[in-house]
Short mmCIF file of N, CA and C and ligand atoms in Angstrom, two decimals:
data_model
loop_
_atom_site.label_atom_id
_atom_site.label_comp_id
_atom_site.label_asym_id
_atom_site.label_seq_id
_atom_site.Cartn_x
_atom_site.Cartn_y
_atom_site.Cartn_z
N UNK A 12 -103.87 -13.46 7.51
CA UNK A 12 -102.57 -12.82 7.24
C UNK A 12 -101.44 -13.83 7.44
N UNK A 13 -100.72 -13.38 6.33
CA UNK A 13 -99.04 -15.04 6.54
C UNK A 13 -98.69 -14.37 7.77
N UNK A 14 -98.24 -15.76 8.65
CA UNK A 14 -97.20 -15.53 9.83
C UNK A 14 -95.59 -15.79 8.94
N UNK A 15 -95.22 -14.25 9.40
CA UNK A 15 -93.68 -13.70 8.96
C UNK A 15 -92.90 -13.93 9.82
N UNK A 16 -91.55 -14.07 9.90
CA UNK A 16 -89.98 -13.87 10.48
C UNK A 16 -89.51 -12.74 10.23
N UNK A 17 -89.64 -11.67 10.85
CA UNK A 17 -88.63 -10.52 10.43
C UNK A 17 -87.37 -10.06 11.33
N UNK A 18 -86.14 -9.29 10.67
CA UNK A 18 -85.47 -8.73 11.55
C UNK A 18 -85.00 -7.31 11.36
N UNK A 19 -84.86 -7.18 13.07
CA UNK A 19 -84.69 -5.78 13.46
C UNK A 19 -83.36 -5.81 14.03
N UNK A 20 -82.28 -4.99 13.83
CA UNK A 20 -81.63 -3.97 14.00
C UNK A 20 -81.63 -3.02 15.07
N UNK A 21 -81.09 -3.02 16.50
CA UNK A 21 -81.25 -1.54 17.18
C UNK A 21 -80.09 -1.48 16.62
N UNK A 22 -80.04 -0.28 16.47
CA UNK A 22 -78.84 0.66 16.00
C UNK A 22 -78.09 1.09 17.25
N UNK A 23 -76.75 1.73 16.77
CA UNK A 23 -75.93 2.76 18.43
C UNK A 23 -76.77 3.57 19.13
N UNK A 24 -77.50 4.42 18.03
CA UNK A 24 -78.31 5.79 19.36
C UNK A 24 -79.23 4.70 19.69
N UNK A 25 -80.06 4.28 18.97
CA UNK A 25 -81.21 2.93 20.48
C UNK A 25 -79.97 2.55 21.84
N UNK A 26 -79.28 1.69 21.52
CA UNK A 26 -78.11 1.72 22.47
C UNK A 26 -77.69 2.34 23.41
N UNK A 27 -77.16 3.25 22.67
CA UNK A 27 -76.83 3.94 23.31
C UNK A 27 -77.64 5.58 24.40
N UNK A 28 -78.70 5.77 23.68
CA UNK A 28 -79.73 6.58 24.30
C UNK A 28 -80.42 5.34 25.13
N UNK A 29 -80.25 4.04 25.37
CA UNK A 29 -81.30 3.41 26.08
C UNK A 29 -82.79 3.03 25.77
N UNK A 30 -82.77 3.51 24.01
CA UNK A 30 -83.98 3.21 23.28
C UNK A 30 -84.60 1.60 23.24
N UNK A 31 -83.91 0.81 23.43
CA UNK A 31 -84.22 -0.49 23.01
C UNK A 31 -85.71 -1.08 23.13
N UNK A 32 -85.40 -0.55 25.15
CA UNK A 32 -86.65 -1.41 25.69
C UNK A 32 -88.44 -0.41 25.08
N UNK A 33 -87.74 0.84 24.85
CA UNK A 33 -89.18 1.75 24.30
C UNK A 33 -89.78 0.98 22.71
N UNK A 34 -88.95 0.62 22.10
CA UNK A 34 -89.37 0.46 20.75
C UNK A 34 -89.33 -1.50 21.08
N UNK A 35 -88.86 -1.99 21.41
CA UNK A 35 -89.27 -3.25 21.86
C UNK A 35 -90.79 -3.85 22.39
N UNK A 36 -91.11 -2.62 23.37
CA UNK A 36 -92.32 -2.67 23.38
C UNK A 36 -93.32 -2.36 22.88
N UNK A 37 -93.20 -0.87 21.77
CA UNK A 37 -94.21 -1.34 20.71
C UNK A 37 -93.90 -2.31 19.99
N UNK A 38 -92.76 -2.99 19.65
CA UNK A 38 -93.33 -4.67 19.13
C UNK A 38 -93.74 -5.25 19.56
N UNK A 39 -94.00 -5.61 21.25
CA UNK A 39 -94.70 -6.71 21.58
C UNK A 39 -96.08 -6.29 21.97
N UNK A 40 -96.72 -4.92 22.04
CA UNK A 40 -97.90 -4.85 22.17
C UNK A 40 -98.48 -4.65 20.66
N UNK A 41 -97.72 -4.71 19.61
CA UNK A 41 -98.34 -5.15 18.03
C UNK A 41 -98.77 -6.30 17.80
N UNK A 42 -98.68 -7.32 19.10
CA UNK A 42 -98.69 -8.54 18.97
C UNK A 42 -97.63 -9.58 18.03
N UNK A 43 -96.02 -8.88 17.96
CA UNK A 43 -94.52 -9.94 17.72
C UNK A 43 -94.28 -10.11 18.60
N UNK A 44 -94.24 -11.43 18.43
CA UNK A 44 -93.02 -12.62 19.48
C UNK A 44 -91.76 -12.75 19.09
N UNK A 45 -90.68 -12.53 20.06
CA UNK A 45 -89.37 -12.48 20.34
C UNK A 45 -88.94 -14.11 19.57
N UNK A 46 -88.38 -14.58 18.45
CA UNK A 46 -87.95 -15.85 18.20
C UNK A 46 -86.01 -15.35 18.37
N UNK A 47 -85.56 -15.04 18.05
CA UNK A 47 -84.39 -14.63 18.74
C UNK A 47 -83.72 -13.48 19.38
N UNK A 48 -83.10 -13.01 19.81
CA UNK A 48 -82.23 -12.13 20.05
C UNK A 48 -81.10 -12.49 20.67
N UNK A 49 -80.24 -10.98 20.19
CA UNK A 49 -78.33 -11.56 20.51
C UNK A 49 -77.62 -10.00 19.98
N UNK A 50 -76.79 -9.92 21.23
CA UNK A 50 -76.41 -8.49 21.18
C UNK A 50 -74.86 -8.57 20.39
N UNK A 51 -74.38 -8.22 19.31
CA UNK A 51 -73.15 -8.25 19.03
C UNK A 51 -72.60 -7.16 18.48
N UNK A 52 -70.89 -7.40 18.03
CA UNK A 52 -70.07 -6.59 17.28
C UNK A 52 -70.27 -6.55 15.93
N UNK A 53 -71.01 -5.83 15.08
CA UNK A 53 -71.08 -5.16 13.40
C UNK A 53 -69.80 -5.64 12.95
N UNK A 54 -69.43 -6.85 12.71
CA UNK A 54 -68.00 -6.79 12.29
C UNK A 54 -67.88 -6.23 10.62
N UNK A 55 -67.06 -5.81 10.25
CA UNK A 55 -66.33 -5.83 9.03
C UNK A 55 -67.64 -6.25 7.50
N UNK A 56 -67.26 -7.83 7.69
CA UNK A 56 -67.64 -8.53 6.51
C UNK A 56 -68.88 -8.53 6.58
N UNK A 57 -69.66 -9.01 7.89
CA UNK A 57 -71.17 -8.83 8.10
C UNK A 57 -71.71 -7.36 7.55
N UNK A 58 -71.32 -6.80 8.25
CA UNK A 58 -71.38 -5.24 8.34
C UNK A 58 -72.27 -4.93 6.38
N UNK A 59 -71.23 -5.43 5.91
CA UNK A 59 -70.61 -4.75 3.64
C UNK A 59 -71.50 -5.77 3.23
N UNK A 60 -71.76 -7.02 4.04
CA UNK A 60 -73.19 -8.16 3.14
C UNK A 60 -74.12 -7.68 3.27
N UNK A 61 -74.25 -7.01 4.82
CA UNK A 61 -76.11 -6.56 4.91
C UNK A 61 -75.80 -5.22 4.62
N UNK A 62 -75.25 -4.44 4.64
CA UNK A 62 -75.36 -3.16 3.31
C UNK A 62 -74.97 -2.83 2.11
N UNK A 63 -75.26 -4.00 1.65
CA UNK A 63 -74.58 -4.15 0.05
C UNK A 63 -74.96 -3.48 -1.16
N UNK A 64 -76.67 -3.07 -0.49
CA UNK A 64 -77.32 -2.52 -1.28
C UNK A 64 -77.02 -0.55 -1.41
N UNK A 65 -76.08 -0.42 -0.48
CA UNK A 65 -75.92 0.50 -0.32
C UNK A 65 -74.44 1.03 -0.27
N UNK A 66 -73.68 0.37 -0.54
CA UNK A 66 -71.89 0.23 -0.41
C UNK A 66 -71.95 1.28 -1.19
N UNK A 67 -72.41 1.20 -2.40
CA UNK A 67 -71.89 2.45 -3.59
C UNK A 67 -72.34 3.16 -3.31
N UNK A 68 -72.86 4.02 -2.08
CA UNK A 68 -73.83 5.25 -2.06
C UNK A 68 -72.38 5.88 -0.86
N UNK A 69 -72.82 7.61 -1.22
CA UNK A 69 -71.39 8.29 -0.88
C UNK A 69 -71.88 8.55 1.14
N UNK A 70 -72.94 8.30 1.28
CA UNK A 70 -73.29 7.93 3.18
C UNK A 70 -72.87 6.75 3.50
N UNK A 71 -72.13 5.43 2.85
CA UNK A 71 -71.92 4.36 3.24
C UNK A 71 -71.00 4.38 4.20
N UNK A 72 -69.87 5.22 4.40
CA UNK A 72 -69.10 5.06 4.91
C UNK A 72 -69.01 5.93 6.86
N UNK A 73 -69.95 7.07 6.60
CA UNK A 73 -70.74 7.14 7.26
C UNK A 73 -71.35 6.65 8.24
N UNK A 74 -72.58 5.93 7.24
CA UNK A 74 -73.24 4.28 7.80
C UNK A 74 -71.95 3.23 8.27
N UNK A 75 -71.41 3.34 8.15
CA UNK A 75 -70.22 1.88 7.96
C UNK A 75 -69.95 1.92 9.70
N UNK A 76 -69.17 3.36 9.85
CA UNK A 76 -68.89 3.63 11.77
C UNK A 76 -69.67 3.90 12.38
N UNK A 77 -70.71 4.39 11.95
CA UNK A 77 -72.28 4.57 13.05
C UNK A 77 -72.31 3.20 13.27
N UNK A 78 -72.56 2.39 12.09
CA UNK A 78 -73.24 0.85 12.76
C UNK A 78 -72.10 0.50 13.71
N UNK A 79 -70.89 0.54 13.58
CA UNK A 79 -69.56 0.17 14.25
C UNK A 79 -68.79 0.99 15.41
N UNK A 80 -69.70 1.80 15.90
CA UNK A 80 -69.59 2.76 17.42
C UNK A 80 -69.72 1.91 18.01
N UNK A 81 -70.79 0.91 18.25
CA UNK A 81 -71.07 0.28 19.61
C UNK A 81 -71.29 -0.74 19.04
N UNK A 82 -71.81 -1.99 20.07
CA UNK A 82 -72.47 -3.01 19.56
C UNK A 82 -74.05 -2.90 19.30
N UNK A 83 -74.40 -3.94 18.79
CA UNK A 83 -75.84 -3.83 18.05
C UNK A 83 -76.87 -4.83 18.92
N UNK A 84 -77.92 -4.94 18.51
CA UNK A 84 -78.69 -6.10 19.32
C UNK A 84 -79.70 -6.43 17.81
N UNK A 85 -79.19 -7.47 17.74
CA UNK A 85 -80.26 -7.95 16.75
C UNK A 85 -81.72 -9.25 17.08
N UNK A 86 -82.97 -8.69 16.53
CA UNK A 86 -83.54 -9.30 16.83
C UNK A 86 -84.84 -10.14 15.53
N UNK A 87 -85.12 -11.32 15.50
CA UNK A 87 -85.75 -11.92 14.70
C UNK A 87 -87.13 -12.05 15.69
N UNK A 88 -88.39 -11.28 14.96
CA UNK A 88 -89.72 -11.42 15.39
C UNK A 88 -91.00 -12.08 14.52
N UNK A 89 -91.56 -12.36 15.30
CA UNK A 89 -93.04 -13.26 14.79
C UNK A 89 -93.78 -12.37 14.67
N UNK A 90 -95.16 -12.65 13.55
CA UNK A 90 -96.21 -12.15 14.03
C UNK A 90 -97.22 -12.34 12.41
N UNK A 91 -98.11 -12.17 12.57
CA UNK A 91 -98.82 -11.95 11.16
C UNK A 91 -98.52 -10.84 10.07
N UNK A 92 -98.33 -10.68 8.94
CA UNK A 92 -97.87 -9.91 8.49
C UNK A 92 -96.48 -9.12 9.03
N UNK A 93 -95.37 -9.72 9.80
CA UNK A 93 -94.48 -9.02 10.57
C UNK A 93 -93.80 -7.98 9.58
N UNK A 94 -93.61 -8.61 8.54
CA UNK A 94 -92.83 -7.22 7.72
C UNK A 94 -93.09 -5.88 7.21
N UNK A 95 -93.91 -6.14 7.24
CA UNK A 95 -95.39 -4.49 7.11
C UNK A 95 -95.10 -4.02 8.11
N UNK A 96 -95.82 -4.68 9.20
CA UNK A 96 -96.31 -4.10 10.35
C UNK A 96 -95.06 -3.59 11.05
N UNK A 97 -93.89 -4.38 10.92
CA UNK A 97 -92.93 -3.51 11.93
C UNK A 97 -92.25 -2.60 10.81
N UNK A 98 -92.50 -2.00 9.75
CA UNK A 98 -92.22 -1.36 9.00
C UNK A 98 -93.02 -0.33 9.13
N UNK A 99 -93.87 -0.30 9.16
CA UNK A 99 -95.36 0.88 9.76
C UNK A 99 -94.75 1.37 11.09
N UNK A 100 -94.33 0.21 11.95
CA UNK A 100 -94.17 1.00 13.71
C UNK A 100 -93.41 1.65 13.37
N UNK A 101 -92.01 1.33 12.56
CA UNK A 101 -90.94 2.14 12.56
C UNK A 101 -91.40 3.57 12.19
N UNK A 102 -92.34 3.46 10.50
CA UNK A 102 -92.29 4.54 10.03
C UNK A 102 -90.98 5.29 8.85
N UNK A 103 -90.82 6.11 8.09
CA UNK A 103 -90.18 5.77 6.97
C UNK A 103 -88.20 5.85 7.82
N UNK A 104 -87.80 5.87 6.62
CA UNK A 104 -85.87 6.15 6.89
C UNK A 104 -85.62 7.30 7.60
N UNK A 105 -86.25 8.65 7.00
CA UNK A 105 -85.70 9.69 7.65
C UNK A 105 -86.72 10.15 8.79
N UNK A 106 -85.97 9.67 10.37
CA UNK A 106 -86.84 10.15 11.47
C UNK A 106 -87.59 11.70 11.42
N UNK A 107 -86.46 12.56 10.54
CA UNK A 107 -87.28 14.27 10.88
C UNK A 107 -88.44 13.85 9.70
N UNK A 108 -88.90 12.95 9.12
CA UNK A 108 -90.22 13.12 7.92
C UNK A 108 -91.06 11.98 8.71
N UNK A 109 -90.75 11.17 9.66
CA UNK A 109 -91.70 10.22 10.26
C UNK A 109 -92.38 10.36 11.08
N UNK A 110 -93.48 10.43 10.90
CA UNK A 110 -94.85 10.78 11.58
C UNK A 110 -94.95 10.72 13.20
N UNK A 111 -95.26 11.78 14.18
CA UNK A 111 -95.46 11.27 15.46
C UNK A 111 -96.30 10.08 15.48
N UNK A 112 -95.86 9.03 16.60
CA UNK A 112 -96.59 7.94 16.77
C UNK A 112 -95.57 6.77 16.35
N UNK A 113 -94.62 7.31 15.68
CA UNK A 113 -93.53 6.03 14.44
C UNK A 113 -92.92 5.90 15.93
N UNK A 114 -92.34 4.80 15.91
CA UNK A 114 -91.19 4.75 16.67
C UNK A 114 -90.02 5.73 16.09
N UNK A 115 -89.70 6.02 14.67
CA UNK A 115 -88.49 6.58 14.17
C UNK A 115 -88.83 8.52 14.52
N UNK A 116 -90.22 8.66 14.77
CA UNK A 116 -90.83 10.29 14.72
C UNK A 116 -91.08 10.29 16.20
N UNK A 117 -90.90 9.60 17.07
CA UNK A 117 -90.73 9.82 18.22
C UNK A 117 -89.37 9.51 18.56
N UNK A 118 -88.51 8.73 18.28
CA UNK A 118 -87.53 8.44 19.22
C UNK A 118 -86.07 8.62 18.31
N UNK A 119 -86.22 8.72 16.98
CA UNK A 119 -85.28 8.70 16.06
C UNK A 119 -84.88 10.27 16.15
N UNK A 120 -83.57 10.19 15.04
CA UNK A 120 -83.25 11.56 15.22
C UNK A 120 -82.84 12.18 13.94
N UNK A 121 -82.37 11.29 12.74
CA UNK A 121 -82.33 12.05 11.52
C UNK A 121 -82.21 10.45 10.50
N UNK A 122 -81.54 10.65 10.02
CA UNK A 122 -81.79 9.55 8.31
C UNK A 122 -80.88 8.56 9.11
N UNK A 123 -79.86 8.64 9.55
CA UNK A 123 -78.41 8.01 10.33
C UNK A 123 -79.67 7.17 11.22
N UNK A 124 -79.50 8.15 12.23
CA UNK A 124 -79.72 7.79 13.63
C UNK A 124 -80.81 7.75 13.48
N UNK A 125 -81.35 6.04 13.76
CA UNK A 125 -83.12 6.56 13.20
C UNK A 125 -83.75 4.60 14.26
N UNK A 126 -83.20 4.56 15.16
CA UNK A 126 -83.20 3.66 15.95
C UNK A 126 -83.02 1.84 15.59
N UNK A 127 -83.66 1.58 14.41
CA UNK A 127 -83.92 0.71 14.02
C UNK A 127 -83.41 0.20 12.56
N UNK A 128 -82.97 -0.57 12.34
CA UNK A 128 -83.10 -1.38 11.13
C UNK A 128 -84.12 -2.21 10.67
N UNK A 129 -85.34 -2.95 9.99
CA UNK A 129 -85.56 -3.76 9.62
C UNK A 129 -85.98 -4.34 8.14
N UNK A 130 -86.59 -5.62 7.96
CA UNK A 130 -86.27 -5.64 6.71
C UNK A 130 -87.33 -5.24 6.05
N UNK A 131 -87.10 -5.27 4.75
CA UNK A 131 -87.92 -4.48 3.83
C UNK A 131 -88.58 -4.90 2.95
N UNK A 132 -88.67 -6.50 2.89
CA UNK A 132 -89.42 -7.47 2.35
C UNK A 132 -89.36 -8.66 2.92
N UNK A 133 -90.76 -9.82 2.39
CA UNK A 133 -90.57 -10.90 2.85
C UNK A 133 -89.51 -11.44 2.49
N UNK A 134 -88.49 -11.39 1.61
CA UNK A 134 -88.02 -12.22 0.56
C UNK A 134 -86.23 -11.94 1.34
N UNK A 135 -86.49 -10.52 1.62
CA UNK A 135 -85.18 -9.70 2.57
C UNK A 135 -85.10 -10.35 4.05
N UNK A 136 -86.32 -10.58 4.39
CA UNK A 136 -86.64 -10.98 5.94
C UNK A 136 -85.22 -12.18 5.78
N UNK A 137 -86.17 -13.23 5.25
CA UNK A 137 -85.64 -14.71 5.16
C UNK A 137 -84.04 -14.81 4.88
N UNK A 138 -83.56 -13.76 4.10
CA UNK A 138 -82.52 -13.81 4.09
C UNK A 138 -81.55 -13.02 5.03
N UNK A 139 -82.01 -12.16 6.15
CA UNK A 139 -81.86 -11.24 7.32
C UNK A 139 -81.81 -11.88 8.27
N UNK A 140 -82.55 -12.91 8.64
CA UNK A 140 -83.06 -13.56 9.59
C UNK A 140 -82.18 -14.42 9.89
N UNK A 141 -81.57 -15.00 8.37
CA UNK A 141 -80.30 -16.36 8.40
C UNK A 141 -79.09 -15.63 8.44
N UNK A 142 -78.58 -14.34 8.49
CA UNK A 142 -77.89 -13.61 8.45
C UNK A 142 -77.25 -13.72 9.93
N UNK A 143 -78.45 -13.82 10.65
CA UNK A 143 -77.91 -13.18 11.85
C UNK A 143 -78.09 -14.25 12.97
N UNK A 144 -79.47 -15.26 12.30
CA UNK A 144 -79.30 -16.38 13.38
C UNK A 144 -79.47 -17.74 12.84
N UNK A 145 -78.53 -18.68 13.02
CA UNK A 145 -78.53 -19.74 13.22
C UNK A 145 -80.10 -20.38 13.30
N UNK A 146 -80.27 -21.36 12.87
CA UNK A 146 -81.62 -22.10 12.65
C UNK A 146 -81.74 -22.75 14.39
N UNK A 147 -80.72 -23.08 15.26
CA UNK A 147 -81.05 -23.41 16.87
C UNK A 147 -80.92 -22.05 17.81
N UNK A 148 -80.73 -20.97 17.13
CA UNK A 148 -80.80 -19.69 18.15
C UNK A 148 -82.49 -19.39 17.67
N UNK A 149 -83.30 -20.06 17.01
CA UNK A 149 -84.86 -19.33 16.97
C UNK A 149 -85.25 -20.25 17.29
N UNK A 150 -86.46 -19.56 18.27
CA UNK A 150 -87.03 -20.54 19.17
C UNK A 150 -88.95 -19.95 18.75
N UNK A 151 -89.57 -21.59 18.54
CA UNK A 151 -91.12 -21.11 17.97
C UNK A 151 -91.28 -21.95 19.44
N UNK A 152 -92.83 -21.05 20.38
CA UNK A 152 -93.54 -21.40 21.53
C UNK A 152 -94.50 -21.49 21.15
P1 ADP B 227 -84.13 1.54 5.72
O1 ADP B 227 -83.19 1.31 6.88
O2 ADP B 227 -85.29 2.41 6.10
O3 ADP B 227 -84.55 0.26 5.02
P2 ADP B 227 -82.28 2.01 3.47
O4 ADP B 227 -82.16 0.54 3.29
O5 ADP B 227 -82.61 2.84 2.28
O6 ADP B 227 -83.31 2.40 4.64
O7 ADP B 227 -80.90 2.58 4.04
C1 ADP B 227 -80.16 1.84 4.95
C2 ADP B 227 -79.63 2.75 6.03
O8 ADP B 227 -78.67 3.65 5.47
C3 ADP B 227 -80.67 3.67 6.69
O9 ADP B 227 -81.39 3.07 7.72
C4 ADP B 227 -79.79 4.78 7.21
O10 ADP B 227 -79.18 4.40 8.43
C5 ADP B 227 -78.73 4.90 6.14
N1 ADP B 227 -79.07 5.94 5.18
C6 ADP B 227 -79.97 5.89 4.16
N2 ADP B 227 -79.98 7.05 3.47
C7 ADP B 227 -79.07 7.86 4.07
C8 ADP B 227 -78.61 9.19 3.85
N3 ADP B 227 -79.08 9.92 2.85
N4 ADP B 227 -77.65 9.69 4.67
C9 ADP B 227 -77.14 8.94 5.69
N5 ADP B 227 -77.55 7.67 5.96
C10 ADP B 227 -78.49 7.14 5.16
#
């Protein structure tokens, strides 16, 4: 299986409910390694690049102050196949249709609030990944 770079997204309710360290750890007992993390402010411009795909949709704005309640923690992970697989833990967008066992059907709470962001292809990763970190904030052990 390719070793991937992917990134994740806690959202405000992870945050803010204290979700982080629960869904953190099913990534690291999936066997992903932590190559960065860094807790910041959703500013503005960042914010409208990584939802670009979604600006024209009438929840954007919505989406726009949820991501911008609190700060975020973003994180870039390792692992074989990482973009699947932490796409599986999550489980789909809307937490009330995601399966007990998802991180999003256990700990999520509707389409919004659904703990996590990550990406949704290899091709999304790579460009997610540079989004958010600098080529000396990832660290390979
Ligand atoms: P995912 O995060 O699972 O890749 P999308 O890229 O389709 O999902 O959507 C981006 C984010 O926009 C979702 O995680 C969710 O926070 C929000 N979103 C998507 N659809 C809706 C909706 N119908 N109502 C409110 N928010 C939505």
């Amino acid at each position: 299986m390719p070793l991937q770079t992917t990134l994740i997204l806690f959202k405000p309710d992870a945050i803010s409910k204290g979700l982080c360290g629960a869904a953190l750890t099913r990534f690291e007992a999936a066997g992903l390694k932590i190559r960065g993390l860094r807790m910041l402010k959703f500013e503005d411009a960042l914010l409208r690049e990584h939802y670009a795909h979604i600006a024209a949709k009438p929840f954007f704005p919505e989406v726009a102050r949820f991501m911008q309640s609190t700060p975020i923690i973003a994180l870039a992970l390792r692992g074989p196949n990482a973009v699947q697989k932490v796409r599986d833990l999550l489980g789909p967008t809307d937490s009330t249709k995601a399966a007990k066992g998802t991180i999003r059907g256990d700990l999520g709470k509707d389409v919004m609030a659904n703990v996590c962001h990550a990406s949704d292809s290899v091709e999304a990763a790579a460009t997610e990944v540079q989004r958010f970190f600098p080529e000396d904030a990832l660290f390979d052990y």
